[in-house]
Amino acid sequence: MYAVLKGTHDIILDEADYYSYIEEVLTRVCISHNYREFRTPIIESSDLFLRSVGDSTDIVRKEMYTFLDKGERSITLRPEITAGCVRSMVNAKLFANMDYPVKAYYLGPNFRYERPQKGRYRQFLQFGVECVGSTSPYRDAEVIIMFNNALKMLGFNNLKLKINSLGDEETRINYKKALNEYFGQYIDSMCEDCKERYKTNILRILDCKVEADREIIGKAPKLSDFYSDESKKYFDSVLSLLDKVGVEYEIDNTLVRGLDYYTGVVFEYHYTSKSGQNYGALGGGGHYGKLVKELGGPDLEGVGCAFGIERLASVMKDDNLLEGIEQGLDLYIMPLGEEARESCFILSNFLSLNGYSNDVCLESKNFSQMFKKAERRRAKYAIIVGENEIKNDEVVIKNLATQEQTNVKNSDLIEYLDEEFGEHDHEHEEE
Ligand code: AMP
């Protein structure tokens, strides 16, 4: 027996159905906002993440799966997808050929060597978007609102959207100076991580979760007192757009996020399930001012956001938001006897070619065992074929919800099913 590696997990059966459902809803919302899919490699040059995510972040300092390949190149399993996605836009020269903004959505596994705990894995799935090429409060608001809608469609109520602005360069230079002075008085008594952050990335001290440090952080200078006129105006415009569409938010001046490329507005979606479980932020993102240029592209800005599918699935399971998404089979086919088995085998193939999901019992089972199988597969109808049916060139169709059954000629079968499933809003009718 081999166990899965620590921090990884198998996504199978119902769990996989849940993931597909969540991914499908998110994808649909993005497509409806004219986002296009980007699939970039899982392995990238380590340097890409040093440049983008930042060499002072926890992700780059402690969490990357980095190795030398056989050609002695330093390779990293991507810890996030924004860097690769923006790199792909630059490489494909999309900023020269396409209308701005370039809108991308992505889905795939990421790797971070973190301590595994509730809602935290070493391999996890992220769904996200990047909207690149436009510096506009409208675009920042669009991304925030789009995911707010997507989460509503998934059934989330009582979402908590935390939002902050890191201001522009002038804001951050002045603010960092003030923080430097303030934390300078206390840093000796703060945690080891904060000592490190004090030297490398002082803003990240604001994110520290250590109780004793929180008290010191609570009295630190407030970022909002340092906004330049321009960054205050920009932030207010984003907030006003959220107000106009009725998206509720909470301004959190200590929200910094763990990736260095963010510059202006940053945000996170939080949710506590009814039983009080909190798996950490469901998703988060923000505006980036320098990333595109840093990766060799033109001087364009962007905004992005990413969600962890594991966390979404966990809270949705806790709050029964995934109930009733099971599709079940359209049909379960039951042959009675050897001769019928062969006809049913052929019939099964014919029905799937016509778009009806089905399964056929090819093992020797009695009638009641076959009905049990149909039930376990959540089949809507059973198709029964015995000697008589073969002789008469027909099948028996039984509606498993109402128990009504009818004999239908093989030549009329698809027409009959189309009508039956049409009544139940079957997807064949929608196409
Ligand atoms: P980030 O890329 O750090 O901004 O994270 C965005 C989202 O990805 C988070 O809100 C989580 O939902 C998810 N996420 C980040 N790290 C992990 C992890 N180690 N395990 C599971 N989900 C994660």
XYZ file of C-alpha atoms in Angstrom, residues 87-369:
283
model
C 4.549 35.522 -18.844
C 2.514 33.708 -21.506
C 0.835 36.980 -22.533
C 4.222 38.669 -22.893
C 5.720 35.741 -24.832
C 2.758 35.606 -27.196
C 3.024 39.395 -27.693
C -0.653 39.723 -26.890
C -0.196 43.321 -25.881
C 0.892 44.152 -29.413
C -1.808 42.184 -31.191
C -4.868 42.213 -29.033
C -7.287 44.781 -27.779
C -6.703 45.712 -24.163
C -7.428 44.435 -21.666
C -6.311 40.849 -22.216
C -8.683 38.748 -20.115
C -7.540 35.304 -19.026
C -8.989 32.638 -16.782
C -7.105 29.568 -15.612
C -7.500 26.421 -13.573
C -4.852 24.035 -12.361
C -2.708 22.605 -9.600
C -0.250 24.658 -7.573
C 2.429 23.506 -5.158
C 3.528 25.055 -1.887
C 5.604 23.314 0.734
C 3.458 24.477 3.655
C 2.567 22.767 6.914
C -0.538 20.790 5.950
C -3.595 21.766 8.003
C -7.282 22.484 7.567
C -7.738 24.172 4.164
C -4.010 24.075 3.457
C -2.456 21.521 1.125
C 0.885 21.114 -0.592
C -0.831 20.473 -3.909
C -4.032 22.445 -4.370
C -6.194 23.651 -7.230
C -6.633 27.281 -8.091
C -9.135 28.909 -10.363
C -8.333 32.495 -11.222
C -8.398 35.363 -13.662
C -6.084 38.083 -14.906
C -7.303 41.222 -16.618
C -4.253 42.948 -18.027
C -3.624 46.186 -19.870
C -5.890 48.652 -18.195
C -5.430 50.889 -15.174
C -8.963 51.605 -14.187
C -11.042 51.365 -11.023
C -13.712 49.876 -13.290
C -11.521 46.865 -14.060
C -10.601 46.301 -10.419
C -14.276 46.518 -9.477
C -15.272 44.262 -12.375
C -13.106 41.406 -11.128
C -14.329 41.789 -7.543
C -17.976 41.907 -8.603
C -17.605 39.015 -11.035
C -16.381 36.668 -8.292
C -18.928 38.012 -5.870
C -21.589 36.955 -8.391
C -19.934 33.587 -8.992
C -19.926 32.845 -5.259
C -23.583 33.847 -5.030
C -24.330 31.436 -7.889
C -22.601 28.696 -5.923
C -24.988 29.440 -3.061
C -22.814 31.523 -0.747
C -24.596 34.019 1.428
C -22.965 36.085 4.166
C -19.707 36.389 2.313
C -17.221 38.735 3.816
C -15.227 40.759 1.308
C -12.199 42.434 2.845
C -10.624 45.184 0.818
C -7.659 47.487 1.157
C -5.483 49.668 -1.003
C -1.706 49.539 -0.760
C -1.660 52.957 -2.434
C 0.773 54.094 -5.077
C 4.553 54.163 -4.864
C 4.644 57.505 -3.057
C 2.139 56.192 -0.500
C 4.128 53.058 0.160
C 7.493 54.826 0.463
C 6.103 57.218 3.090
C 4.193 54.516 4.893
C 7.143 52.122 5.021
C 9.247 54.912 6.503
C 6.664 55.433 9.244
C 6.406 51.697 9.907
C 10.149 51.422 10.073
C 10.249 54.041 12.773
C 7.301 52.605 14.678
C 8.257 48.903 14.614
C 11.894 49.847 15.288
C 10.854 50.463 18.910
C 9.293 46.987 19.362
C 10.967 44.652 16.889
C 13.255 43.010 19.468
C 10.217 41.662 21.309
C 8.352 40.493 18.193
C 8.310 37.004 16.596
C 11.173 35.704 14.467
C 9.163 36.024 11.234
C 8.460 39.689 12.002
C 12.160 40.293 12.650
C 12.853 38.904 9.195
C 9.990 40.893 7.624
C 11.270 44.047 9.292
C 14.400 43.705 7.181
C 12.936 42.361 3.951
C 9.293 43.394 3.585
C 8.009 45.506 6.426
C 4.413 45.673 5.144
C 4.057 41.938 5.764
C 4.395 42.520 9.521
C 0.804 43.773 9.343
C -0.299 40.230 8.378
C 1.342 38.581 11.412
C -1.071 36.318 13.308
C 0.940 36.029 16.575
C -1.283 37.290 19.403
C 1.373 39.363 21.214
C 2.417 40.983 17.937
C -1.178 41.794 17.031
C -1.336 44.203 19.940
C 1.704 46.114 18.703
C 0.404 46.020 15.127
C -2.958 47.404 16.280
C -1.308 50.650 17.320
C 0.886 50.996 14.211
C 0.439 53.978 11.862
C -2.564 53.504 9.552
C -1.964 53.083 5.844
C -5.046 55.177 5.051
C -3.369 58.237 6.612
C -0.621 58.028 3.998
C -2.603 57.757 0.751
C -1.621 60.246 -1.914
C -4.573 62.200 -3.357
C -4.461 60.075 -6.450
C -4.481 56.702 -4.723
C -7.237 57.823 -2.363
C -9.342 58.893 -5.334
C -8.713 55.585 -7.107
C -9.618 53.515 -4.039
C -12.763 55.584 -3.425
C -13.832 55.032 -7.038
C -13.539 51.251 -6.641
C -15.526 51.371 -3.386
C -18.182 53.558 -4.945
C -18.617 51.088 -7.845
C -19.055 48.263 -5.330
C -21.651 50.366 -3.493
C -23.502 51.033 -6.728
C -23.956 47.332 -7.493
C -24.701 46.499 -3.875
C -21.566 44.485 -3.066
C -20.865 44.723 0.647
C -17.282 44.992 1.865
C -15.212 45.706 4.901
C -12.150 47.931 4.634
C -9.213 46.209 6.321
C -6.173 48.436 6.422
C -3.929 45.555 7.531
C -4.689 43.370 4.503
C -1.428 43.066 2.548
C -1.496 39.599 0.865
C 1.534 37.386 0.520
C 2.678 38.234 -2.994
C 4.956 41.154 -3.742
C 3.523 42.121 -7.109
C 0.406 43.759 -5.684
C 0.461 47.532 -5.708
C -2.968 49.206 -5.432
C -6.254 47.638 -4.397
C -6.108 44.188 -2.740
C -8.999 42.051 -1.553
C -9.984 38.711 -0.044
C -13.223 36.745 0.233
C -13.874 35.159 3.616
C -16.629 32.860 4.747
C -17.363 30.976 7.914
C -19.584 27.938 7.496
C -22.681 27.498 9.646
C -20.844 25.107 11.941
C -18.208 27.785 12.523
C -15.518 26.252 10.309
C -13.173 28.739 8.708
C -10.672 27.374 6.202
C -8.927 30.709 5.583
C -9.580 33.057 2.680
C -11.568 31.384 -0.098
C -9.894 33.599 -2.627
C -8.060 36.821 -3.035
C -6.389 39.117 -5.463
C -5.469 42.625 -6.325
C -4.040 45.177 -8.687
C -0.471 44.901 -9.944
C 1.385 47.838 -11.388
C 4.803 46.541 -12.364
C 4.456 42.830 -13.007
C 3.996 42.972 -16.774
C 7.058 45.188 -17.223
C 9.040 43.095 -14.758
C 8.385 40.051 -16.947
C 9.574 41.784 -20.099
C 6.298 43.254 -21.352
C 5.177 46.846 -21.852
C 4.416 49.184 -18.972
C 0.864 47.972 -18.411
C -1.032 47.253 -15.240
C -3.432 44.472 -14.387
C -5.730 42.986 -11.808
C -6.144 39.348 -10.862
C -7.819 37.066 -8.392
C -7.580 33.372 -7.511
C -9.684 30.900 -5.544
C -8.730 27.622 -3.940
C -11.090 24.891 -5.125
C -10.379 22.756 -2.025
C -11.517 25.512 0.297
C -14.634 26.231 -1.745
C -15.547 22.526 -1.764
C -14.927 22.157 1.994
C -17.176 25.027 3.089
C -19.806 24.121 0.507
C -19.890 20.554 1.817
C -20.188 21.788 5.405
C -23.118 24.036 4.508
C -24.861 21.498 2.252
C -24.412 23.697 -0.798
C -23.434 20.679 -2.881
C -26.574 18.663 -2.265
C -28.567 17.735 -5.326
C -25.822 18.385 -7.849
C -25.472 14.650 -8.491
C -26.478 13.995 -12.059
C -27.237 10.277 -11.981
C -27.541 8.212 -15.132
C -30.269 8.783 -17.687
C -30.782 5.067 -18.243
C -29.897 1.716 -16.755
C -30.179 -1.155 -19.217
C -31.216 -4.587 -17.943
C -30.865 -7.645 -20.187
C -32.784 -10.782 -19.289
C -30.799 -13.732 -20.647
C -27.734 -14.264 -22.793
C -29.263 -13.257 -26.122
C -30.593 -10.021 -24.609
C -27.156 -9.213 -23.211
C -25.706 -8.833 -26.672
C -28.634 -6.648 -27.868
C -28.279 -4.495 -24.752
C -24.544 -4.150 -25.271
C -25.243 -2.767 -28.760
C -28.163 -0.670 -27.483
C -25.968 0.936 -24.802
C -23.518 2.102 -27.423
C -26.345 3.419 -29.619
C -27.845 5.370 -26.690
C -24.578 7.012 -25.679
C -23.990 8.047 -29.289
C -27.368 9.766 -29.019
C -26.288 11.613 -25.880
C -27.989 9.477 -23.218
C -25.779 8.544 -20.300
C -26.328 4.892 -19.491
C -24.867 1.767 -18.067
C -25.714 -1.802 -18.895
C -25.610 -4.874 -16.694
C -23.284 -7.309 -18.457
C -22.915 -9.659 -15.516
C -25.360 -12.422 -14.537
C -27.698 -10.683 -12.115
C -31.297 -11.281 -11.277
C -34.012 -8.701 -11.714
C -33.960 -7.302 -8.200
C -30.153 -7.069 -8.161
